[in-house]
């Protein structure tokens, strides 16, 4: 069975959920081989095996932490040359998309981004699904030249465990001078919130301009905390400085695909929908019954969010006490 390279996203030794999703998708195409960059593989190995990694290429080089993105693309290109995989799967994060683009150029291959599923085609090629227009239209695509390099949208594939051998295979790697042109000069840990990561969360509660101010936006945080959810925001909110930019959902923000997405005081502009339309269930709370968000909502409440949300939080509280 052909190998399928999976670039692991991890924080130290902690395997990010999206990596288990990539492994699940990779098993549909062949035998998953994880590409591990930097230290921490010993702590991670069991987790990788649990989700079907047959092999783990370990490149424990400091270059991945010292330089921006390019060394990862270079490592992948060398493994593509030596392992001749059927495909390369990469997380659809900002960094993952950049790695994929660079790898495509290096290998003369096609790249497909934002996949929500992959299957092996009968002719041996990889068929990639994309969800468009709120999931109403599913487009299928395949790479026509070179290797299939695919970025997969976080939360699109449900991770399923399946035992793999996870045999560690050390790879010696040193980035070329060309890959060292953008150096990391300092790192600052982002303030860690107790809430789940926006792109990995099962529930996302997002607030829009309807919240009226930074103070008004706190009602979104309260609802998110009542639901164990991540907080998201529309661009109108982050542009106004009511909430940090990293929480923006949409075309120029993060793409999310949770089980449940609550859009509160958000009109549902096409650019916002681009980042959340594949959520499994969408709830909208808006005082305007004509707001476009209701076109894609599974459940909607027409009303003032400052009246509706506190009642919702109260009801959730009562349910928790039962
Ligand atoms: C190139 C480009 C990229 C963009 N990228 C993004 C992106 O990534 N993400 C994004 O979100 N936007 C993006 N935008 C902006 C987008 O077009 C919209 O302007 C933006 O999404 C609007 O945000 P909003 O829904 O919060 O505000 P509005 O459109 O102003 O909607 C506010 C909503 O709140 C409702 N409301 C008001 N008060 C209340 C209340 N008390 N109770 C209940 N409901 C209330 C109103 O009825 C209204 O529907 C982009 C635009 C461009 C041009």
mmCIF file of C-alpha atoms and ligand atoms in Angstrom:
data_model
loop_
_atom_site.group_PDB
_atom_site.id
_atom_site.type_symbol
_atom_site.label_atom_id
_atom_site.label_comp_id
_atom_site.label_asym_id
_atom_site.label_seq_id
_atom_site.Cartn_x
_atom_site.Cartn_y
_atom_site.Cartn_z
ATOM 1 C CA UNK A 1 0.000 0.000 0.000
ATOM 2 C CA UNK A 2 1.347 3.427 -0.920
ATOM 3 C CA UNK A 3 2.434 5.785 1.822
ATOM 4 C CA UNK A 4 0.484 8.943 2.522
ATOM 5 C CA UNK A 5 2.527 11.669 4.206
ATOM 6 C CA UNK A 6 0.814 13.530 7.039
ATOM 7 C CA UNK A 7 2.526 16.646 8.376
ATOM 8 C CA UNK A 8 1.927 16.581 12.132
ATOM 9 C CA UNK A 9 0.719 19.743 13.847
ATOM 10 C CA UNK A 10 1.824 19.633 17.429
ATOM 11 C CA UNK A 11 2.744 21.797 20.360
ATOM 12 C CA UNK A 12 5.834 20.220 21.892
ATOM 13 C CA UNK A 13 4.782 16.630 22.442
ATOM 14 C CA UNK A 14 1.061 17.281 22.305
ATOM 15 C CA UNK A 15 -0.555 16.114 19.086
ATOM 16 C CA UNK A 16 -3.164 18.582 17.888
ATOM 17 C CA UNK A 17 -6.601 17.179 17.134
ATOM 18 C CA UNK A 18 -6.305 18.142 13.487
ATOM 19 C CA UNK A 19 -3.420 15.668 13.155
ATOM 20 C CA UNK A 20 -5.733 12.816 14.219
ATOM 21 C CA UNK A 21 -8.191 14.056 11.586
ATOM 22 C CA UNK A 22 -5.481 14.021 8.922
ATOM 23 C CA UNK A 23 -4.489 10.484 9.928
ATOM 24 C CA UNK A 24 -8.106 9.341 9.640
ATOM 25 C CA UNK A 25 -8.348 10.871 6.159
ATOM 26 C CA UNK A 26 -4.971 9.468 5.133
ATOM 27 C CA UNK A 27 -6.097 5.904 5.914
ATOM 28 C CA UNK A 28 -8.667 6.245 3.115
ATOM 29 C CA UNK A 29 -5.799 6.670 0.658
ATOM 30 C CA UNK A 30 -3.035 4.367 1.882
ATOM 31 C CA UNK A 31 -0.676 3.791 4.782
ATOM 32 C CA UNK A 32 -0.237 6.974 6.851
ATOM 33 C CA UNK A 33 3.334 8.106 7.520
ATOM 34 C CA UNK A 34 3.574 11.022 9.899
ATOM 35 C CA UNK A 35 6.210 13.678 9.299
ATOM 36 C CA UNK A 36 7.258 14.970 12.723
ATOM 37 C CA UNK A 37 9.262 18.180 12.961
ATOM 38 C CA UNK A 38 11.236 19.138 16.053
ATOM 39 C CA UNK A 39 11.298 17.441 19.479
ATOM 40 C CA UNK A 40 8.550 15.650 21.405
ATOM 41 C CA UNK A 41 7.858 12.562 19.334
ATOM 42 C CA UNK A 42 8.404 10.194 22.285
ATOM 43 C CA UNK A 43 5.443 11.707 24.140
ATOM 44 C CA UNK A 44 3.352 11.731 20.980
ATOM 45 C CA UNK A 45 4.034 8.289 19.590
ATOM 46 C CA UNK A 46 1.179 6.440 21.335
ATOM 47 C CA UNK A 47 -1.327 9.017 20.140
ATOM 48 C CA UNK A 48 -0.061 8.753 16.558
ATOM 49 C CA UNK A 49 -0.239 4.940 16.729
ATOM 50 C CA UNK A 50 -3.786 5.124 18.110
ATOM 51 C CA UNK A 51 -4.922 6.907 14.949
ATOM 52 C CA UNK A 52 -3.213 4.591 12.496
ATOM 53 C CA UNK A 53 0.238 6.019 11.816
ATOM 54 C CA UNK A 54 2.280 3.159 10.381
ATOM 55 C CA UNK A 55 5.512 5.110 10.222
ATOM 56 C CA UNK A 56 6.765 8.341 11.767
ATOM 57 C CA UNK A 57 9.557 10.245 10.028
ATOM 58 C CA UNK A 58 11.264 12.202 12.785
ATOM 59 C CA UNK A 59 13.296 15.257 11.848
ATOM 60 C CA UNK A 60 14.367 16.613 15.229
ATOM 61 C CA UNK A 61 16.110 19.708 13.946
ATOM 62 C CA UNK A 62 16.206 23.120 15.604
ATOM 63 C CA UNK A 63 15.738 24.690 12.151
ATOM 64 C CA UNK A 64 11.957 24.223 12.356
ATOM 65 C CA UNK A 65 11.762 26.488 15.379
ATOM 66 C CA UNK A 66 14.411 28.920 14.168
ATOM 67 C CA UNK A 67 13.072 29.660 10.687
ATOM 68 C CA UNK A 68 9.635 30.370 9.304
ATOM 69 C CA UNK A 69 7.760 27.644 7.365
ATOM 70 C CA UNK A 70 10.305 27.051 4.573
ATOM 71 C CA UNK A 71 12.244 24.231 6.331
ATOM 72 C CA UNK A 72 9.020 22.196 6.672
ATOM 73 C CA UNK A 73 8.355 22.456 2.938
ATOM 74 C CA UNK A 74 11.965 21.487 2.242
ATOM 75 C CA UNK A 75 11.759 18.429 4.506
ATOM 76 C CA UNK A 76 8.506 17.324 2.895
ATOM 77 C CA UNK A 77 9.983 17.752 -0.580
ATOM 78 C CA UNK A 78 12.903 15.484 0.294
ATOM 79 C CA UNK A 79 10.545 12.849 1.750
ATOM 80 C CA UNK A 80 8.325 13.055 -1.332
ATOM 81 C CA UNK A 81 11.397 12.277 -3.429
ATOM 82 C CA UNK A 82 12.478 9.320 -1.285
ATOM 83 C CA UNK A 83 9.104 7.791 -0.304
ATOM 84 C CA UNK A 84 7.037 8.478 -3.470
ATOM 85 C CA UNK A 85 3.804 8.867 -1.473
ATOM 86 C CA UNK A 86 0.315 8.716 -2.970
ATOM 87 C CA UNK A 87 -0.522 12.100 -1.423
ATOM 88 C CA UNK A 88 0.544 14.623 1.213
ATOM 89 C CA UNK A 89 -2.027 15.789 3.762
ATOM 90 C CA UNK A 90 -1.473 19.015 5.676
ATOM 91 C CA UNK A 91 -3.706 20.848 8.156
ATOM 92 C CA UNK A 92 -5.648 23.731 6.638
ATOM 93 C CA UNK A 93 -4.145 26.229 9.081
ATOM 94 C CA UNK A 94 -2.487 29.445 7.918
ATOM 95 C CA UNK A 95 0.913 27.804 8.268
ATOM 96 C CA UNK A 96 -0.259 24.548 6.693
ATOM 97 C CA UNK A 97 -1.532 26.321 3.595
ATOM 98 C CA UNK A 98 1.771 28.102 3.175
ATOM 99 C CA UNK A 99 3.727 24.877 3.541
ATOM 100 C CA UNK A 100 1.442 23.238 0.964
ATOM 101 C CA UNK A 101 1.956 26.035 -1.554
ATOM 102 C CA UNK A 102 5.716 25.922 -1.179
ATOM 103 C CA UNK A 103 5.757 22.124 -1.456
ATOM 104 C CA UNK A 104 3.657 22.272 -4.617
ATOM 105 C CA UNK A 105 6.151 24.634 -6.240
ATOM 106 C CA UNK A 106 9.119 22.512 -5.164
ATOM 107 C CA UNK A 107 7.619 19.269 -6.491
ATOM 108 C CA UNK A 108 5.818 20.673 -9.550
ATOM 109 C CA UNK A 109 2.549 19.352 -8.159
ATOM 110 C CA UNK A 110 -1.012 20.535 -7.853
ATOM 111 C CA UNK A 111 -2.351 21.699 -4.504
ATOM 112 C CA UNK A 112 -5.965 21.536 -3.319
ATOM 113 C CA UNK A 113 -6.842 23.558 -0.235
ATOM 114 C CA UNK A 114 -9.727 23.465 2.224
ATOM 115 C CA UNK A 115 -10.712 19.846 1.584
ATOM 116 C CA UNK A 116 -13.545 18.437 3.688
ATOM 117 C CA UNK A 117 -12.991 14.834 2.577
ATOM 118 C CA UNK A 118 -10.686 12.669 0.499
ATOM 119 C CA UNK A 119 -11.240 9.302 -1.163
ATOM 120 C CA UNK A 120 -9.144 7.096 -3.391
ATOM 121 C CA UNK A 121 -10.410 7.272 -6.969
ATOM 122 C CA UNK A 122 -10.719 4.080 -9.022
ATOM 123 C CA UNK A 123 -7.876 5.172 -11.287
ATOM 124 C CA UNK A 124 -5.528 5.529 -8.323
ATOM 125 C CA UNK A 125 -5.856 9.299 -8.112
ATOM 126 C CA UNK A 126 -7.143 11.122 -5.044
ATOM 127 C CA UNK A 127 -10.613 12.630 -5.175
ATOM 128 C CA UNK A 128 -10.980 15.680 -2.940
ATOM 129 C CA UNK A 129 -14.308 17.142 -1.737
ATOM 130 C CA UNK A 130 -14.911 20.834 -1.119
ATOM 131 C CA UNK A 131 -18.041 22.217 0.518
ATOM 132 C CA UNK A 132 -19.414 25.382 -1.076
ATOM 133 C CA UNK A 133 -22.386 27.644 -0.418
ATOM 134 C CA UNK A 134 -22.969 26.490 3.119
ATOM 135 C CA UNK A 135 -22.447 22.863 2.197
ATOM 136 C CA UNK A 136 -25.293 23.026 -0.348
ATOM 137 C CA UNK A 137 -22.873 22.287 -3.176
ATOM 138 C CA UNK A 138 -20.137 19.692 -2.914
ATOM 139 C CA UNK A 139 -17.411 20.096 -5.511
ATOM 140 C CA UNK A 140 -14.980 17.293 -6.277
ATOM 141 C CA UNK A 141 -11.517 17.905 -7.620
ATOM 142 C CA UNK A 142 -8.382 15.992 -8.384
ATOM 143 C CA UNK A 143 -4.825 17.073 -9.023
ATOM 144 C CA UNK A 144 -3.936 16.616 -12.671
ATOM 145 C CA UNK A 145 -0.191 16.981 -12.550
ATOM 146 C CA UNK A 146 2.301 15.640 -10.069
ATOM 147 C CA UNK A 147 1.443 14.597 -6.550
ATOM 148 C CA UNK A 148 -1.803 15.412 -4.723
ATOM 149 C CA UNK A 149 -0.954 17.954 -2.022
ATOM 150 C CA UNK A 150 -4.037 18.587 0.065
ATOM 151 C CA UNK A 151 -4.824 20.854 2.989
ATOM 152 C CA UNK A 152 -7.743 19.581 5.052
ATOM 153 C CA UNK A 153 -10.108 21.916 6.897
ATOM 154 C CA UNK A 154 -9.873 21.382 10.673
ATOM 155 C CA UNK A 155 -12.952 19.660 12.133
ATOM 156 C CA UNK A 156 -14.181 18.469 8.720
ATOM 157 C CA UNK A 157 -13.157 14.815 9.201
ATOM 158 C CA UNK A 158 -14.256 13.037 12.383
ATOM 159 C CA UNK A 159 -11.178 11.384 13.921
ATOM 160 C CA UNK A 160 -11.495 7.604 14.192
ATOM 161 C CA UNK A 161 -9.003 5.460 16.048
ATOM 162 C CA UNK A 162 -7.347 2.503 14.280
ATOM 163 C CA UNK A 163 -4.148 0.940 15.533
ATOM 164 C CA UNK A 164 -0.947 1.568 13.615
ATOM 165 C CA UNK A 165 2.661 0.516 14.240
ATOM 166 C CA UNK A 166 4.060 4.090 14.421
ATOM 167 C CA UNK A 167 7.586 2.886 13.680
ATOM 168 C CA UNK A 168 9.970 5.773 14.277
ATOM 169 C CA UNK A 169 12.319 6.536 11.398
ATOM 170 C CA UNK A 170 14.851 9.266 12.170
ATOM 171 C CA UNK A 171 15.579 11.639 9.294
ATOM 172 C CA UNK A 172 18.649 13.859 9.321
ATOM 173 C CA UNK A 173 17.708 17.308 8.156
ATOM 174 C CA UNK A 174 19.372 20.661 7.871
ATOM 175 C CA UNK A 175 17.605 23.494 6.141
ATOM 176 C CA UNK A 176 19.303 25.007 3.090
ATOM 177 C CA UNK A 177 20.439 28.643 3.129
ATOM 178 C CA UNK A 178 17.451 29.485 0.925
ATOM 179 C CA UNK A 179 15.101 28.183 3.618
ATOM 180 C CA UNK A 180 16.791 30.318 6.263
ATOM 181 C CA UNK A 181 16.006 33.751 4.891
ATOM 182 C CA UNK A 182 13.142 34.421 7.341
ATOM 183 C CA UNK A 183 14.322 33.835 10.895
ATOM 184 C CA UNK A 184 12.223 33.728 14.050
ATOM 185 C CA UNK A 185 13.707 36.397 16.323
ATOM 186 C CA UNK A 186 11.444 35.994 19.339
ATOM 187 C CA UNK A 187 8.409 34.131 20.526
ATOM 188 C CA UNK A 188 5.661 35.272 22.814
ATOM 189 C CA UNK A 189 3.205 32.732 24.110
ATOM 190 C CA UNK A 190 -0.360 33.797 23.378
ATOM 191 C CA UNK A 191 -2.394 34.437 26.493
ATOM 192 C CA UNK A 192 -3.901 31.022 27.147
ATOM 193 C CA UNK A 193 -7.626 31.019 27.501
ATOM 194 C CA UNK A 194 -9.481 28.291 29.357
ATOM 195 C CA UNK A 195 -11.800 28.090 26.348
ATOM 196 C CA UNK A 196 -11.268 25.563 23.571
ATOM 197 C CA UNK A 197 -9.221 26.481 20.518
ATOM 198 C CA UNK A 198 -11.425 28.269 17.981
ATOM 199 C CA UNK A 199 -10.612 25.987 15.062
ATOM 200 C CA UNK A 200 -10.795 22.777 17.057
ATOM 201 C CA UNK A 201 -13.867 23.529 19.170
ATOM 202 C CA UNK A 202 -17.024 21.445 18.887
ATOM 203 C CA UNK A 203 -19.113 24.519 19.698
ATOM 204 C CA UNK A 204 -18.389 28.090 18.616
ATOM 205 C CA UNK A 205 -20.350 31.127 19.779
ATOM 206 C CA UNK A 206 -19.656 34.155 17.589
ATOM 207 C CA UNK A 207 -20.741 37.726 18.129
ATOM 208 C CA UNK A 208 -21.247 40.513 15.622
ATOM 209 C CA UNK A 209 -21.820 44.247 15.460
ATOM 210 C CA UNK A 210 -25.183 43.673 17.085
ATOM 211 C CA UNK A 211 -23.359 43.409 20.422
ATOM 212 C CA UNK A 212 -22.793 47.162 20.130
ATOM 213 C CA UNK A 213 -19.508 47.548 22.036
ATOM 214 C CA UNK A 214 -16.642 45.709 23.718
ATOM 215 C CA UNK A 215 -18.698 45.687 26.896
ATOM 216 C CA UNK A 216 -21.720 44.348 25.035
ATOM 217 C CA UNK A 217 -19.551 41.614 23.549
ATOM 218 C CA UNK A 218 -18.994 40.111 27.017
ATOM 219 C CA UNK A 219 -22.437 38.549 26.685
ATOM 220 C CA UNK A 220 -20.951 36.373 23.904
ATOM 221 C CA UNK A 221 -18.197 35.218 26.257
ATOM 222 C CA UNK A 222 -20.772 34.416 28.929
ATOM 223 C CA UNK A 223 -22.808 32.312 26.507
ATOM 224 C CA UNK A 224 -19.670 30.576 25.252
ATOM 225 C CA UNK A 225 -18.651 29.700 28.806
ATOM 226 C CA UNK A 226 -22.112 28.379 29.609
ATOM 227 C CA UNK A 227 -21.870 26.110 26.555
ATOM 228 C CA UNK A 228 -18.191 25.124 26.907
ATOM 229 C CA UNK A 229 -17.601 26.822 23.571
ATOM 230 C CA UNK A 230 -14.924 28.826 21.823
ATOM 231 C CA UNK A 231 -15.584 32.499 21.096
ATOM 232 C CA UNK A 232 -15.575 33.848 17.546
ATOM 233 C CA UNK A 233 -16.282 37.291 16.136
ATOM 234 C CA UNK A 234 -17.263 38.957 12.893
ATOM 235 C CA UNK A 235 -14.870 41.323 11.181
ATOM 236 C CA UNK A 236 -17.020 44.279 12.155
ATOM 237 C CA UNK A 237 -16.283 43.432 15.787
ATOM 238 C CA UNK A 238 -12.527 43.020 15.430
ATOM 239 C CA UNK A 239 -12.218 46.085 13.188
ATOM 240 C CA UNK A 240 -13.971 48.082 15.894
ATOM 241 C CA UNK A 241 -11.449 46.791 18.427
ATOM 242 C CA UNK A 242 -14.086 45.101 20.568
ATOM 243 C CA UNK A 243 -12.350 41.710 20.413
ATOM 244 C CA UNK A 244 -8.879 40.532 19.273
ATOM 245 C CA UNK A 245 -8.301 39.885 15.597
ATOM 246 C CA UNK A 246 -7.270 36.243 16.084
ATOM 247 C CA UNK A 247 -10.903 35.390 16.825
ATOM 248 C CA UNK A 248 -12.266 36.667 13.515
ATOM 249 C CA UNK A 249 -14.239 34.060 11.588
ATOM 250 C CA UNK A 250 -14.595 34.371 7.840
ATOM 251 C CA UNK A 251 -12.895 34.802 4.514
ATOM 252 C CA UNK A 252 -10.069 36.883 5.952
ATOM 253 C CA UNK A 253 -10.210 35.254 9.380
ATOM 254 C CA UNK A 254 -10.398 31.666 10.616
ATOM 255 C CA UNK A 255 -12.381 28.883 8.985
ATOM 256 C CA UNK A 256 -14.343 26.816 11.493
ATOM 257 C CA UNK A 257 -16.507 23.756 11.104
ATOM 258 C CA UNK A 258 -17.849 22.875 14.562
ATOM 259 C CA UNK A 259 -20.800 20.672 15.469
ATOM 260 C CA UNK A 260 -22.662 23.782 16.582
ATOM 261 C CA UNK A 261 -22.156 27.412 15.520
ATOM 262 C CA UNK A 262 -24.137 30.193 17.152
ATOM 263 C CA UNK A 263 -24.127 33.494 15.238
ATOM 264 C CA UNK A 264 -25.290 36.230 17.579
ATOM 265 C CA UNK A 265 -25.935 39.717 16.233
ATOM 266 C CA UNK A 266 -24.234 38.777 12.971
ATOM 267 C CA UNK A 267 -25.906 39.645 9.657
ATOM 268 C CA UNK A 268 -24.396 36.740 7.715
ATOM 269 C CA UNK A 269 -22.409 38.545 5.022
ATOM 270 C CA UNK A 270 -20.922 36.238 2.414
ATOM 271 C CA UNK A 271 -17.406 36.872 3.751
ATOM 272 C CA UNK A 272 -18.475 35.740 7.230
ATOM 273 C CA UNK A 273 -20.320 32.714 5.867
ATOM 274 C CA UNK A 274 -17.174 31.635 4.008
ATOM 275 C CA UNK A 275 -15.613 30.845 7.375
ATOM 276 C CA UNK A 276 -18.455 28.991 9.085
ATOM 277 C CA UNK A 277 -20.906 27.679 6.520
ATOM 278 C CA UNK A 278 -19.849 24.031 6.880
ATOM 279 C CA UNK A 279 -20.711 24.007 10.596
ATOM 280 C CA UNK A 280 -22.938 20.998 11.248
ATOM 281 C CA UNK A 281 -25.717 22.947 12.966
ATOM 282 C CA UNK A 282 -26.113 26.722 12.838
ATOM 283 C CA UNK A 283 -28.132 28.823 15.288
ATOM 284 C CA UNK A 284 -28.782 32.515 14.593
ATOM 285 C CA UNK A 285 -29.961 35.166 17.021
ATOM 286 C CA UNK A 286 -30.776 38.447 15.294
ATOM 287 C CA UNK A 287 -33.388 41.149 15.749
ATOM 288 C CA UNK A 288 -33.839 41.459 11.969
ATOM 289 C CA UNK A 289 -35.938 38.585 10.592
ATOM 290 C CA UNK A 290 -34.608 39.405 7.109
ATOM 291 C CA UNK A 291 -30.928 39.031 8.072
ATOM 292 C CA UNK A 292 -29.169 36.732 5.546
ATOM 293 C CA UNK A 293 -27.807 34.537 8.342
ATOM 294 C CA UNK A 294 -31.291 33.011 8.674
ATOM 295 C CA UNK A 295 -30.929 31.596 5.123
ATOM 296 C CA UNK A 296 -28.328 29.125 6.356
ATOM 297 C CA UNK A 297 -29.468 28.757 9.981
ATOM 298 C CA UNK A 298 -30.957 25.462 11.180
ATOM 299 C CA UNK A 299 -32.533 27.248 14.133
ATOM 300 C CA UNK A 300 -33.185 30.941 14.490
ATOM 301 C CA UNK A 301 -34.418 33.339 17.135
ATOM 302 C CA UNK A 302 -35.661 36.765 16.022
ATOM 303 C CA UNK A 303 -35.100 39.043 18.951
ATOM 304 C CA UNK A 304 -32.780 41.385 20.805
ATOM 305 C CA UNK A 305 -29.670 39.461 21.771
ATOM 306 C CA UNK A 306 -29.471 41.278 25.106
ATOM 307 C CA UNK A 307 -32.841 39.771 25.964
ATOM 308 C CA UNK A 308 -32.425 36.359 24.332
ATOM 309 C CA UNK A 309 -28.875 35.460 25.383
ATOM 310 C CA UNK A 310 -29.304 35.962 29.164
ATOM 311 C CA UNK A 311 -32.427 33.772 29.025
ATOM 312 C CA UNK A 312 -30.501 31.147 27.087
ATOM 313 C CA UNK A 313 -27.680 31.185 29.648
ATOM 314 C CA UNK A 314 -30.231 30.823 32.438
ATOM 315 C CA UNK A 315 -31.893 27.847 30.741
ATOM 316 C CA UNK A 316 -28.520 26.175 30.133
ATOM 317 C CA UNK A 317 -27.725 26.689 33.822
ATOM 318 C CA UNK A 318 -30.986 25.002 34.827
ATOM 319 C CA UNK A 319 -30.306 22.039 32.530
ATOM 320 C CA UNK A 320 -26.848 21.609 34.059
ATOM 321 C CA UNK A 321 -28.386 21.383 37.520
ATOM 322 C CA UNK A 322 -30.710 18.533 36.523
HETATM 323 C C1 LIG B 1 -12.570 41.449 1.327
HETATM 324 C C2 LIG B 1 -13.460 41.340 2.522
HETATM 325 C C3 LIG B 1 -13.196 40.357 3.448
HETATM 326 C C4 LIG B 1 -14.022 40.237 4.573
HETATM 327 N N1 LIG B 1 -13.747 39.239 5.487
HETATM 328 C C5 LIG B 1 -14.586 39.078 6.510
HETATM 329 C C6 LIG B 1 -14.377 38.008 7.447
HETATM 330 O O1 LIG B 1 -13.412 37.266 7.385
HETATM 331 N N2 LIG B 1 -15.274 37.861 8.448
HETATM 332 C C7 LIG B 1 -16.370 38.683 8.595
HETATM 333 O O2 LIG B 1 -17.144 38.477 9.541
HETATM 334 N N3 LIG B 1 -16.569 39.685 7.744
HETATM 335 C C8 LIG B 1 -15.699 39.907 6.716
HETATM 336 N N4 LIG B 1 -15.901 40.957 5.886
HETATM 337 C C9 LIG B 1 -16.942 41.967 6.253
HETATM 338 C C10 LIG B 1 -18.324 41.549 5.887
HETATM 339 O O3 LIG B 1 -18.623 41.965 4.558
HETATM 340 C C11 LIG B 1 -19.341 42.214 6.833
HETATM 341 O O4 LIG B 1 -19.163 43.619 6.785
HETATM 342 C C12 LIG B 1 -19.228 41.770 8.269
HETATM 343 O O5 LIG B 1 -19.244 40.353 8.341
HETATM 344 C C13 LIG B 1 -20.401 42.327 9.065
HETATM 345 O O6 LIG B 1 -20.287 41.968 10.404
HETATM 346 P P1 LIG B 1 -21.561 41.839 11.314
HETATM 347 O O7 LIG B 1 -22.491 40.812 10.752
HETATM 348 O O8 LIG B 1 -21.100 41.685 12.706
HETATM 349 O O9 LIG B 1 -22.182 43.311 11.199
HETATM 350 P P2 LIG B 1 -23.467 43.831 10.453
HETATM 351 O O10 LIG B 1 -23.476 43.425 9.038
HETATM 352 O O11 LIG B 1 -23.560 45.276 10.771
HETATM 353 O O12 LIG B 1 -24.656 43.054 11.156
HETATM 354 C C14 LIG B 1 -25.030 43.248 12.480
HETATM 355 C C15 LIG B 1 -26.272 42.419 12.706
HETATM 356 O O13 LIG B 1 -26.621 42.496 14.054
HETATM 357 C C16 LIG B 1 -28.042 42.602 14.144
HETATM 358 N N5 LIG B 1 -28.327 43.276 15.406
HETATM 359 C C17 LIG B 1 -28.085 44.559 15.744
HETATM 360 N N6 LIG B 1 -28.416 44.784 17.020
HETATM 361 C C18 LIG B 1 -28.911 43.606 17.504
HETATM 362 C C19 LIG B 1 -29.406 43.196 18.759
HETATM 363 N N7 LIG B 1 -29.450 44.037 19.807
HETATM 364 N N8 LIG B 1 -29.838 41.923 18.882
HETATM 365 C C20 LIG B 1 -29.773 41.049 17.849
HETATM 366 N N9 LIG B 1 -29.303 41.389 16.636
HETATM 367 C C21 LIG B 1 -28.849 42.650 16.465
HETATM 368 C C22 LIG B 1 -28.455 43.395 12.918
HETATM 369 O O14 LIG B 1 -29.805 43.108 12.581
HETATM 370 C C23 LIG B 1 -27.478 42.876 11.883
HETATM 371 O O15 LIG B 1 -28.005 41.781 11.159
HETATM 372 C C24 LIG B 1 -15.109 41.113 4.760
HETATM 373 C C25 LIG B 1 -15.368 42.093 3.808
HETATM 374 C C26 LIG B 1 -14.559 42.209 2.701
HETATM 375 C C27 LIG B 1 -14.860 43.261 1.689
#
